[in-house]
PDB file of C-alpha atoms in Angstrom:
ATOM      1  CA  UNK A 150      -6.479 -13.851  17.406  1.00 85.00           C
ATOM      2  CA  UNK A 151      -9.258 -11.142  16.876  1.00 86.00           C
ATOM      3  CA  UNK A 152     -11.905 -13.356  17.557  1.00 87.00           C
ATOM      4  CA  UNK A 153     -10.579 -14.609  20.424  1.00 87.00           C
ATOM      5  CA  UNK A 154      -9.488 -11.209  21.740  1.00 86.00           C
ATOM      6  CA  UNK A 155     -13.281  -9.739  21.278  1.00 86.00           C
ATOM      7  CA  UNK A 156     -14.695 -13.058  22.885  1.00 87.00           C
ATOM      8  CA  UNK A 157     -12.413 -12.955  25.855  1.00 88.00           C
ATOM      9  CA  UNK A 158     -11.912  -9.171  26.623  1.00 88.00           C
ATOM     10  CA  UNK A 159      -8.486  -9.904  27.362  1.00 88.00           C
ATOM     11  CA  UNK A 160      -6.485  -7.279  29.013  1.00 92.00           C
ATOM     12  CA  UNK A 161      -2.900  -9.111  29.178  1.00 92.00           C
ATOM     13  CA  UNK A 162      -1.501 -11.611  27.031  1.00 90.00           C
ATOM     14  CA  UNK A 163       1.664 -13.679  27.455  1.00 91.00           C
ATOM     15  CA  UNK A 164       2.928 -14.478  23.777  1.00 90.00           C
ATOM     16  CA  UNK A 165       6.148 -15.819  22.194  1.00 90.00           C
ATOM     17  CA  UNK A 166       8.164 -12.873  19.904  1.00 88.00           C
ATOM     18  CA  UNK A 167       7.137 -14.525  16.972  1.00 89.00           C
ATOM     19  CA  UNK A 168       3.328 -13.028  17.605  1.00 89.00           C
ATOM     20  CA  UNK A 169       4.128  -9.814  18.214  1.00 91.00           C
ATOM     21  CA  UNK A 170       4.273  -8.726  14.296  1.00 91.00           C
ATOM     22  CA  UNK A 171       0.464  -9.906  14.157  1.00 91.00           C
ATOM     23  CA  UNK A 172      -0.613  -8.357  16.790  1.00 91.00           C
ATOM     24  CA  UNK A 173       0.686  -5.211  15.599  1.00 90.00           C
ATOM     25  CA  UNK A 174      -1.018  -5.649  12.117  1.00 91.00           C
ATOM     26  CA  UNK A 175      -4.477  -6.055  14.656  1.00 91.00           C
ATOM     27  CA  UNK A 176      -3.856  -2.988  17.095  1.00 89.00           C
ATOM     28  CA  UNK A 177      -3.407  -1.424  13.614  1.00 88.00           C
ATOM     29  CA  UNK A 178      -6.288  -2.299  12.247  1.00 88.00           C
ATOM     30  CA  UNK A 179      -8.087  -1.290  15.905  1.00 83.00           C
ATOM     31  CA  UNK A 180      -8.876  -5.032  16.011  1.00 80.00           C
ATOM     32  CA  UNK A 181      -7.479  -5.594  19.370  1.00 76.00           C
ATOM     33  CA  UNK A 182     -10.250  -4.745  22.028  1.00 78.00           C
ATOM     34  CA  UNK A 183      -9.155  -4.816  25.420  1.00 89.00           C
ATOM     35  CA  UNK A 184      -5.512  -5.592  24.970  1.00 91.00           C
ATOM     36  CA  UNK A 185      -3.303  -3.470  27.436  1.00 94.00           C
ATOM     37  CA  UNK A 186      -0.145  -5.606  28.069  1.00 95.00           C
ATOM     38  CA  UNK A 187       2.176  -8.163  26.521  1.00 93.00           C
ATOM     39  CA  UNK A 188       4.259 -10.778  28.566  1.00 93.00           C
ATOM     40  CA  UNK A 189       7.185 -11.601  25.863  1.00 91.00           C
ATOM     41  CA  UNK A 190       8.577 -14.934  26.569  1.00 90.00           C
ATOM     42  CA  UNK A 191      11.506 -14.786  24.451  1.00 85.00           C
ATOM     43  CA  UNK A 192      13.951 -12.388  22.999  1.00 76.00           C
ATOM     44  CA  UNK A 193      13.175 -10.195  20.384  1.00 70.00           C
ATOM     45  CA  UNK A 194      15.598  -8.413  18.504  1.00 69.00           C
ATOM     46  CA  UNK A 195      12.778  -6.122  16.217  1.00 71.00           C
ATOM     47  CA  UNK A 196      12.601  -3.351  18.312  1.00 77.00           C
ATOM     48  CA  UNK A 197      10.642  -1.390  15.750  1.00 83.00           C
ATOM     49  CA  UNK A 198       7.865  -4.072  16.510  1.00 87.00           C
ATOM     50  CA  UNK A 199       8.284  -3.267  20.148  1.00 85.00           C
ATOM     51  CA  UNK A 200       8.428   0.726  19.884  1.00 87.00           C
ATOM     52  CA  UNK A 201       5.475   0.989  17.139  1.00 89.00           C
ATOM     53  CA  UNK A 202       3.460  -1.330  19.656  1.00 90.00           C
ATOM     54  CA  UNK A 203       4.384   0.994  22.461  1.00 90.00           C
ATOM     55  CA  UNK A 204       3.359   3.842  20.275  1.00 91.00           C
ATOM     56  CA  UNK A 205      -0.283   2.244  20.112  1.00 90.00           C
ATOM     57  CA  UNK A 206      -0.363   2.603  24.083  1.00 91.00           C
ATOM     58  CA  UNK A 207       0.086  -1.520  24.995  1.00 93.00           C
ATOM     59  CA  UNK A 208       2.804  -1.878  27.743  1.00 94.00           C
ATOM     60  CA  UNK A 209       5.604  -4.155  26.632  1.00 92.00           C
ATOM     61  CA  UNK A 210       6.674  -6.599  29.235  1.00 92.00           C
ATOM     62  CA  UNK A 211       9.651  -9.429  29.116  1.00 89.00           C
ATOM     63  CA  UNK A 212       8.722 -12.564  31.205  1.00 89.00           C
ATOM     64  CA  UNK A 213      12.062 -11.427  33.111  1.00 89.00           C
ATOM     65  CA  UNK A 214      10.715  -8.049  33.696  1.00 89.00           C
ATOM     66  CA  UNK A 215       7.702 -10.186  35.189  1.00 90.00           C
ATOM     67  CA  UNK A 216      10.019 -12.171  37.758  1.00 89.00           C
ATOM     68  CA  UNK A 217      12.022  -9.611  38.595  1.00 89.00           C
ATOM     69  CA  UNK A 218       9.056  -7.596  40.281  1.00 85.00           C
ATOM     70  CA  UNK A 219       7.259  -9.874  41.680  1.00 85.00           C
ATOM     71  CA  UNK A 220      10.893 -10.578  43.629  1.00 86.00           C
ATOM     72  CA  UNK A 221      11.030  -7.225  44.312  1.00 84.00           C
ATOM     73  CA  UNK A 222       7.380  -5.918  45.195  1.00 80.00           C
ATOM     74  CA  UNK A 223       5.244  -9.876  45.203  1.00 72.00           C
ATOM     75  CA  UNK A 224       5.585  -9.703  48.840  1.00 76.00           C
ATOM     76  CA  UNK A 225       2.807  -6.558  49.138  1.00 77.00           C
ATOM     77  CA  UNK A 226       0.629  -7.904  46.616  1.00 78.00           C
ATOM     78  CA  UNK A 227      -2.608  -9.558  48.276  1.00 82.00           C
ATOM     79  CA  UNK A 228      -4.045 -12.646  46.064  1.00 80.00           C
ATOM     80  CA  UNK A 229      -7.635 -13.772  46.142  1.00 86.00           C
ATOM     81  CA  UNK A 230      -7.645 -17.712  46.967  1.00 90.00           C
ATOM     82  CA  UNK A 231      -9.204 -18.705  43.810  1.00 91.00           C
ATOM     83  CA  UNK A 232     -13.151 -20.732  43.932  1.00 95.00           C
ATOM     84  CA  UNK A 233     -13.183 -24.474  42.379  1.00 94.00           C
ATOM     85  CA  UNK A 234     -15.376 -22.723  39.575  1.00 95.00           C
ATOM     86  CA  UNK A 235     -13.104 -20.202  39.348  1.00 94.00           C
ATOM     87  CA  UNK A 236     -12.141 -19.786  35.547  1.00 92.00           C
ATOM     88  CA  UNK A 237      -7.998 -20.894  35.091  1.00 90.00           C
ATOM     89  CA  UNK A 238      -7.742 -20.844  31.427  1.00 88.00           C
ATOM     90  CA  UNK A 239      -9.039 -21.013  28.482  1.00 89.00           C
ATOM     91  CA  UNK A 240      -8.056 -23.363  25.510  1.00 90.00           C
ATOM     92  CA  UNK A 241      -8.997 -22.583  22.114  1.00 89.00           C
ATOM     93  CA  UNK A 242      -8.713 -24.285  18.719  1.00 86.00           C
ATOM     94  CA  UNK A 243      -7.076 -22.962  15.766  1.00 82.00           C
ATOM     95  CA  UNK A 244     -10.656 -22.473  14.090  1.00 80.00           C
ATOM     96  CA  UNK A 245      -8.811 -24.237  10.659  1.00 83.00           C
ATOM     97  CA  UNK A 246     -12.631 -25.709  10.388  1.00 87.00           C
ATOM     98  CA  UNK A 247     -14.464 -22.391  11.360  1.00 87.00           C
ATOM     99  CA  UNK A 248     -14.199 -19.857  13.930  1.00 88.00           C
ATOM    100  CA  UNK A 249     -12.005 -21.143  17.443  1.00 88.00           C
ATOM    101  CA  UNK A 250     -13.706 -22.327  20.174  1.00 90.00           C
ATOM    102  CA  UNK A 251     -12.852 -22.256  23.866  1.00 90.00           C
ATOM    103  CA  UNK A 252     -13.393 -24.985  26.302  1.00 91.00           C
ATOM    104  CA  UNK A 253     -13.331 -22.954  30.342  1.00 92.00           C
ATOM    105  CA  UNK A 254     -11.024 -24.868  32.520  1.00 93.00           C
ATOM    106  CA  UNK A 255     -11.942 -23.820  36.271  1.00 95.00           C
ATOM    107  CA  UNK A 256      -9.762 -24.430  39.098  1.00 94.00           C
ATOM    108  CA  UNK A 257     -11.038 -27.556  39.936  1.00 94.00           C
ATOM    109  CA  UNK A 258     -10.583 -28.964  36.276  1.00 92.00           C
ATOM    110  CA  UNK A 259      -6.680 -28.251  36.609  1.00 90.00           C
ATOM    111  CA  UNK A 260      -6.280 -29.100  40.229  1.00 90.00           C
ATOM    112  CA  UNK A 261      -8.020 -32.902  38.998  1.00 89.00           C
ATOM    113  CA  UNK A 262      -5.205 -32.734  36.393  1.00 83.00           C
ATOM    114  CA  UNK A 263      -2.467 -32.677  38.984  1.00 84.00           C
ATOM    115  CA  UNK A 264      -3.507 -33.989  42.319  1.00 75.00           C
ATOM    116  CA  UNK A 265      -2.311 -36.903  43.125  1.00 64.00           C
ATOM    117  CA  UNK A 266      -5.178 -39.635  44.240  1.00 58.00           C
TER     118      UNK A 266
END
């Protein structure tokens, strides 16, 4: 996770509960660069986790808390039509044979992926 956070710059993550103790042991250890906000997919009943996180200045978000405003305020928010070259994701390996390494999926790779021909 370090590596890739220092690589990417990442500002937001969207992570299952089950991460959120090792993230804390690298916002700890000041190892998390640019890391601002957490999307929580699931429950998590370790609030301590949560608040000591909070503590360390990221913004704790539920993926409901993520639906619910974009019901509520989506309709003012203006979104740039993404480019075909425009970067959608990026998939990294575990790095069990070294350090990870991310493949850059644009637009146009994903779009390929689920257009119908």
């Amino acid at each position: 996770m370090e590596y890739i956070f220092k690589t990417t710059k990442l500002t937001t993550i969207v992570v299952e509960a089950k991460c959120l103790k090792k993230i804390l042991q690298l916002v700890e250890k000041n190892k998390h660069s640019n890391l601002k906000n957490l999307i929580v997919l699931d429950e998590n009943e370790e609030m301590d986790i949560q608040n000591k996180l909070k503590e360390k200045g990221l913004n704790l978000y539920t993926m409901n808390d993520v639906i619910s405003k974009g019901e509520n305020e989506g309709k003012d928010i203006q979104l740039k039509e993404p480019k075909g070259d425009s970067i959608a994701l990026i998939c990294f390996t575990s790095g069990t044979t070294g350090i990870p390494k991310g493949t850059i999926l644009t637009q146009n790779n994903i779009m390929s992926e689920v257009s119908i021909i």
